[in-house]
Amino acid sequence: MKIRIITIHCIPNFGSVFQSYALCRYLKESGYDDVALIDYFPPYFRKAPLKSRIGQLLNYRAYKTRTNKFREFVKDNIPITGRTYYSADELGELKNAADVFIAGGDQLWNVYHTCGNDDAYKLTFAEGKKISYSTSLGQTDFTDSQLDELANKLKAFSAVSVREKSSVPPLKKKNISAVQCADPVFLLDSGVYNRFCKPINQPKYLLVYLVMPSELLERSVKFLSEKYGLKVILCSGFSKKCSCDLFLKDLGPDEILSYIKNAEIVLSSS
């Protein structure tokens, strides 16, 4: 059986990379040999907001290093289609390329993000069996018309599963029999991820992964580091979101995993 998966795998986000890796590996271990991610890279992933572009320029060396590490990790560990597709129209050549098409991943159907308005992630190009696995809507405050539009496209799916429990009731109201499933990373035993981890040559530390800075998070970092005598290592993005002893901007997926595994405490707002 040929399976093709569409998700967000081509951005420097270690969660996106590992959920892509996990689903492919799980399917292969379940006996499906012909499994691959569709290398879909629409233009909007390259059009970063002005603030992000400025950050990339100011941190160009770290940005370039991190980007290369992510690309190499994907290349070495995730089966992917030979051609890169840049638009939903181009994906039309794959309409009969698989027995099963799977859509899934973080924020994939969140209409308040560009990807959530991209029909490619609703598999409208595909004519084989369509399912979703642990797809995230991201939030619940959709308008009735937004849910109607999504539901109309999901009617062609044989099965729909979502990541958040809160996404099930809105879809059921639109006659989509959705169920909640765990993120793909939890399909694999922790030992699978341990092989990516390496020892970290640091004193005992608190690892911090933040999306947005806040006064409460700053106080939490200070409290934990002082109470347990821990060095503070920050590893999220290019902007300094909290006080820290070490700010790592260029980590690849395996390196982030290593820092998480070897931390005394991990503090995250994501």
Short mmCIF file of C-alpha atoms in Angstrom, two decimals:
data_model
loop_
_atom_site.label_atom_id
_atom_site.label_comp_id
_atom_site.label_asym_id
_atom_site.label_seq_id
_atom_site.Cartn_x
_atom_site.Cartn_y
_atom_site.Cartn_z
CA MET A 1 0.00 0.00 0.00
CA LYS A 2 1.31 3.43 -0.97
CA ILE A 3 0.83 6.18 1.61
CA ARG A 4 1.57 9.86 1.08
CA ILE A 5 1.45 12.39 3.93
CA ILE A 6 1.07 16.15 3.78
CA THR A 7 2.05 18.17 6.82
CA ILE A 8 4.24 21.13 7.77
CA HIS A 9 7.71 19.62 7.84
CA CYS A 10 9.88 22.24 6.12
CA ILE A 11 10.10 24.96 8.77
CA PRO A 12 12.79 25.12 11.49
CA ASN A 13 10.48 23.91 14.27
CA PHE A 14 11.57 20.74 16.04
CA GLY A 15 7.97 19.79 16.90
CA SER A 16 7.03 19.82 13.21
CA VAL A 17 10.07 17.76 12.30
CA PHE A 18 9.59 15.09 14.96
CA GLN A 19 5.86 14.63 14.39
CA SER A 20 6.67 14.13 10.69
CA TYR A 21 9.40 11.64 11.55
CA ALA A 22 7.21 9.78 14.05
CA LEU A 23 4.22 9.24 11.77
CA CYS A 24 6.38 7.96 8.92
CA ARG A 25 8.33 5.63 11.20
CA TYR A 26 5.19 4.31 12.92
CA LEU A 27 3.54 3.49 9.61
CA LYS A 28 6.66 1.74 8.34
CA GLU A 29 6.93 -0.28 11.55
CA SER A 30 3.26 -1.21 11.09
CA GLY A 31 4.12 -2.89 7.80
CA TYR A 32 3.53 -0.14 5.24
CA ASP A 33 6.75 0.03 3.24
CA ASP A 34 5.88 2.77 0.74
CA VAL A 35 5.45 5.80 3.00
CA ALA A 36 6.66 9.31 2.20
CA LEU A 37 5.98 12.93 3.01
CA ILE A 38 4.89 15.13 0.13
CA ASP A 39 7.56 17.82 -0.11
CA TYR A 40 5.13 20.74 -0.14
CA PHE A 41 6.76 24.13 0.34
CA PRO A 42 4.30 26.93 -0.52
CA PRO A 43 5.62 30.49 -0.96
CA TYR A 44 4.05 31.79 2.25
CA PHE A 45 6.55 29.74 4.30
CA ARG A 46 9.31 31.87 2.76
CA LYS A 47 7.58 35.21 3.35
CA ALA A 48 8.39 35.88 6.97
CA PRO A 49 6.93 38.96 8.70
CA LEU A 50 9.16 42.04 8.68
CA LYS A 51 10.12 41.59 12.34
CA SER A 52 11.20 38.00 11.65
CA ARG A 53 13.19 39.01 8.57
CA ILE A 54 15.03 41.65 10.56
CA GLY A 55 15.80 39.04 13.22
CA GLN A 56 17.12 36.68 10.56
CA LEU A 57 19.41 39.37 9.14
CA LEU A 58 20.72 40.38 12.54
CA ASN A 59 21.38 36.72 13.37
CA TYR A 60 22.28 35.60 9.87
CA ARG A 61 25.02 33.13 10.81
CA ALA A 62 22.86 31.41 13.44
CA TYR A 63 19.85 31.46 11.08
CA LYS A 64 21.83 29.86 8.26
CA THR A 65 23.38 27.24 10.55
CA ARG A 66 20.02 26.31 12.07
CA THR A 67 18.33 26.11 8.66
CA ASN A 68 21.03 23.78 7.34
CA LYS A 69 20.80 21.54 10.41
CA PHE A 70 17.05 21.15 9.99
CA ARG A 71 17.38 20.42 6.27
CA GLU A 72 20.03 17.78 6.91
CA PHE A 73 17.96 16.14 9.64
CA VAL A 74 14.92 15.88 7.36
CA LYS A 75 17.05 14.58 4.51
CA ASP A 76 18.69 11.91 6.69
CA ASN A 77 15.69 10.74 8.69
CA ILE A 78 12.39 11.31 6.87
CA PRO A 79 11.27 9.70 3.60
CA ILE A 80 10.21 12.47 1.26
CA THR A 81 9.05 12.81 -2.35
CA GLY A 82 11.73 13.52 -4.94
CA ARG A 83 10.02 16.65 -6.24
CA THR A 84 9.22 19.78 -4.24
CA TYR A 85 5.74 21.21 -4.85
CA TYR A 86 5.07 24.91 -4.42
CA SER A 87 1.32 25.21 -4.99
CA ALA A 88 -1.91 23.26 -4.62
CA ASP A 89 -2.20 23.28 -8.42
CA GLU A 90 1.17 21.53 -8.80
CA LEU A 91 0.01 18.86 -6.35
CA GLY A 92 -2.61 17.87 -8.90
CA GLU A 93 -0.10 15.52 -10.53
CA LEU A 94 -0.23 13.43 -7.34
CA LYS A 95 -4.02 12.95 -7.37
CA ASN A 96 -3.72 9.21 -8.02
CA ALA A 97 -0.22 8.75 -6.61
CA ALA A 98 -1.24 6.91 -3.43
CA ASP A 99 -3.73 4.44 -2.04
CA VAL A 100 -4.09 6.56 1.10
CA PHE A 101 -3.41 10.26 1.63
CA ILE A 102 -2.94 11.54 5.18
CA ALA A 103 -3.14 15.15 6.36
CA GLY A 104 -2.01 16.05 9.84
CA GLY A 105 0.01 18.37 12.00
CA ASP A 106 0.15 21.47 14.16
CA GLN A 107 -2.11 24.41 13.15
CA LEU A 108 -2.87 22.71 9.83
CA TRP A 109 -6.58 23.65 9.80
CA ASN A 110 -6.34 26.87 11.81
CA VAL A 111 -7.96 29.44 9.50
CA TYR A 112 -6.23 32.25 11.37
CA HIS A 113 -2.94 31.01 9.88
CA THR A 114 -2.20 30.99 6.16
CA CYS A 115 -1.82 27.21 6.11
CA GLY A 116 -5.35 26.84 7.46
CA ASN A 117 -6.69 28.47 4.30
CA ASP A 118 -4.61 26.32 1.97
CA ASP A 119 -6.73 23.61 0.33
CA ALA A 120 -3.66 21.45 -0.14
CA TYR A 121 -3.91 20.55 3.56
CA LYS A 122 -7.52 19.48 3.04
CA LEU A 123 -6.30 17.08 0.33
CA THR A 124 -8.56 18.61 -2.33
CA PHE A 125 -5.99 17.59 -4.97
CA ALA A 126 -6.18 13.88 -4.07
CA GLU A 127 -8.52 11.23 -5.44
CA GLY A 128 -7.47 8.26 -3.29
CA LYS A 129 -8.67 7.46 0.22
CA LYS A 130 -8.20 10.49 2.50
CA ILE A 131 -7.77 10.54 6.27
CA SER A 132 -6.45 12.99 8.83
CA TYR A 133 -4.29 12.05 11.78
CA SER A 134 -4.06 14.28 14.87
CA THR A 135 -4.66 17.43 12.85
CA SER A 136 -4.74 20.63 14.88
CA LEU A 137 -7.33 23.37 14.42
CA GLY A 138 -5.36 25.45 16.91
CA GLN A 139 -8.36 27.10 18.56
CA THR A 140 -12.14 26.98 18.86
CA ASP A 141 -13.45 30.45 18.00
CA PHE A 142 -14.29 29.73 14.35
CA THR A 143 -17.29 31.37 12.74
CA ASP A 144 -20.13 29.19 11.53
CA SER A 145 -19.23 29.87 7.91
CA GLN A 146 -15.58 28.95 8.51
CA LEU A 147 -16.63 25.62 10.01
CA ASP A 148 -19.05 25.03 7.14
CA GLU A 149 -16.27 25.54 4.61
CA LEU A 150 -13.94 23.17 6.44
CA ALA A 151 -16.63 20.53 6.93
CA ASN A 152 -17.57 20.57 3.25
CA LYS A 153 -14.00 19.66 2.34
CA LEU A 154 -13.72 17.02 5.06
CA LYS A 155 -16.78 15.16 3.80
CA ALA A 156 -14.48 13.47 1.28
CA PHE A 157 -12.39 12.01 4.14
CA SER A 158 -12.86 8.38 5.20
CA ALA A 159 -11.78 9.22 8.75
CA VAL A 160 -10.97 12.40 10.66
CA SER A 161 -8.92 12.61 13.84
CA VAL A 162 -7.80 15.80 15.56
CA ARG A 163 -5.20 16.60 18.19
CA GLU A 164 -7.24 18.69 20.61
CA LYS A 165 -10.32 17.38 22.42
CA SER A 166 -11.89 20.83 22.00
CA SER A 167 -11.91 20.40 18.20
CA VAL A 168 -14.24 17.38 18.27
CA PRO A 169 -17.58 19.05 19.22
CA PRO A 170 -17.47 21.85 16.57
CA LEU A 171 -16.80 19.32 13.81
CA LYS A 172 -19.47 16.94 15.08
CA LYS A 173 -21.99 19.78 14.91
CA LYS A 174 -21.18 19.91 11.20
CA ASN A 175 -21.70 16.14 10.86
CA ILE A 176 -17.99 15.32 10.74
CA SER A 177 -17.35 12.29 12.98
CA ALA A 178 -14.03 13.44 14.38
CA VAL A 179 -12.13 11.69 17.17
CA GLN A 180 -9.21 12.88 19.26
CA CYS A 181 -5.82 11.21 18.80
CA ALA A 182 -2.41 11.77 20.35
CA ASP A 183 0.28 13.70 18.53
CA PRO A 184 2.33 11.32 16.34
CA VAL A 185 5.41 11.69 18.55
CA PHE A 186 3.61 9.62 21.19
CA LEU A 187 3.17 6.68 18.81
CA LEU A 188 6.83 5.79 19.31
CA ASP A 189 8.64 4.51 22.39
CA SER A 190 10.97 7.00 24.04
CA GLY A 191 13.91 4.79 23.15
CA VAL A 192 13.47 5.73 19.50
CA TYR A 193 14.21 9.35 20.35
CA ASN A 194 17.07 8.52 22.69
CA ARG A 195 19.21 7.55 19.71
CA PHE A 196 19.20 11.20 18.62
CA CYS A 197 20.36 12.44 22.03
CA LYS A 198 23.94 13.19 22.99
CA PRO A 199 25.50 14.21 26.32
CA ILE A 200 25.48 17.95 27.03
CA ASN A 201 28.67 19.46 28.41
CA GLN A 202 27.04 21.98 30.75
CA PRO A 203 26.60 22.39 34.51
CA LYS A 204 23.12 21.46 35.76
CA TYR A 205 20.66 23.69 33.95
CA LEU A 206 17.09 24.86 33.49
CA LEU A 207 16.09 24.74 29.83
CA VAL A 208 13.66 27.45 28.72
CA TYR A 209 11.55 27.29 25.55
CA LEU A 210 9.23 30.28 25.25
CA VAL A 211 6.95 31.57 22.52
CA MET A 212 6.33 34.98 24.07
CA PRO A 213 8.02 36.78 26.97
CA SER A 214 6.00 37.70 30.05
CA GLU A 215 6.54 39.00 33.56
CA LEU A 216 5.20 35.75 35.07
CA LEU A 217 7.59 33.63 33.01
CA GLU A 218 10.50 35.87 33.93
CA ARG A 219 9.68 35.45 37.61
CA SER A 220 9.31 31.68 37.14
CA VAL A 221 12.74 31.41 35.52
CA LYS A 222 14.33 33.42 38.33
CA PHE A 223 12.56 31.41 41.05
CA LEU A 224 13.47 27.97 39.65
CA SER A 225 17.06 28.83 38.81
CA GLU A 226 17.72 30.31 42.26
CA LYS A 227 15.88 27.62 44.23
CA TYR A 228 17.66 24.72 42.55
CA GLY A 229 20.95 26.44 41.70
CA LEU A 230 20.59 25.98 37.95
CA LYS A 231 22.17 27.69 34.99
CA VAL A 232 19.49 29.09 32.63
CA ILE A 233 19.68 28.08 28.96
CA LEU A 234 17.26 29.60 26.46
CA CYS A 235 16.70 27.88 23.11
CA SER A 236 13.76 29.48 21.32
CA GLY A 237 14.02 31.78 18.30
CA PHE A 238 16.34 34.73 17.82
CA SER A 239 14.85 37.22 20.29
CA LYS A 240 15.83 36.99 23.95
CA LYS A 241 12.56 36.21 25.72
CA CYS A 242 13.89 35.98 29.29
CA SER A 243 17.02 36.48 31.37
CA CYS A 244 19.45 33.63 30.81
CA ASP A 245 23.06 32.55 31.16
CA LEU A 246 23.24 31.05 27.68
CA PHE A 247 21.10 31.79 24.61
CA LEU A 248 21.38 29.10 21.91
CA LYS A 249 20.02 30.24 18.55
CA ASP A 250 21.31 27.67 16.08
CA LEU A 251 20.29 24.28 17.46
CA GLY A 252 19.11 21.53 15.14
CA PRO A 253 16.28 19.10 16.01
CA ASP A 254 18.54 16.46 17.57
CA GLU A 255 20.39 19.09 19.59
CA ILE A 256 17.18 20.55 21.02
CA LEU A 257 16.09 17.04 21.97
CA SER A 258 19.45 16.47 23.66
CA TYR A 259 19.12 19.66 25.70
CA ILE A 260 15.60 18.67 26.76
CA LYS A 261 16.66 15.17 27.81
CA ASN A 262 19.64 16.36 29.84
CA ALA A 263 17.94 19.28 31.58
CA GLU A 264 17.14 19.21 35.29
CA ILE A 265 13.97 21.19 34.58
CA VAL A 266 12.30 22.27 31.34
CA LEU A 267 10.15 25.40 31.39
CA SER A 268 7.97 26.01 28.33
CA SER A 269 5.03 28.22 27.43
CA SER A 270 4.43 26.40 24.13
#
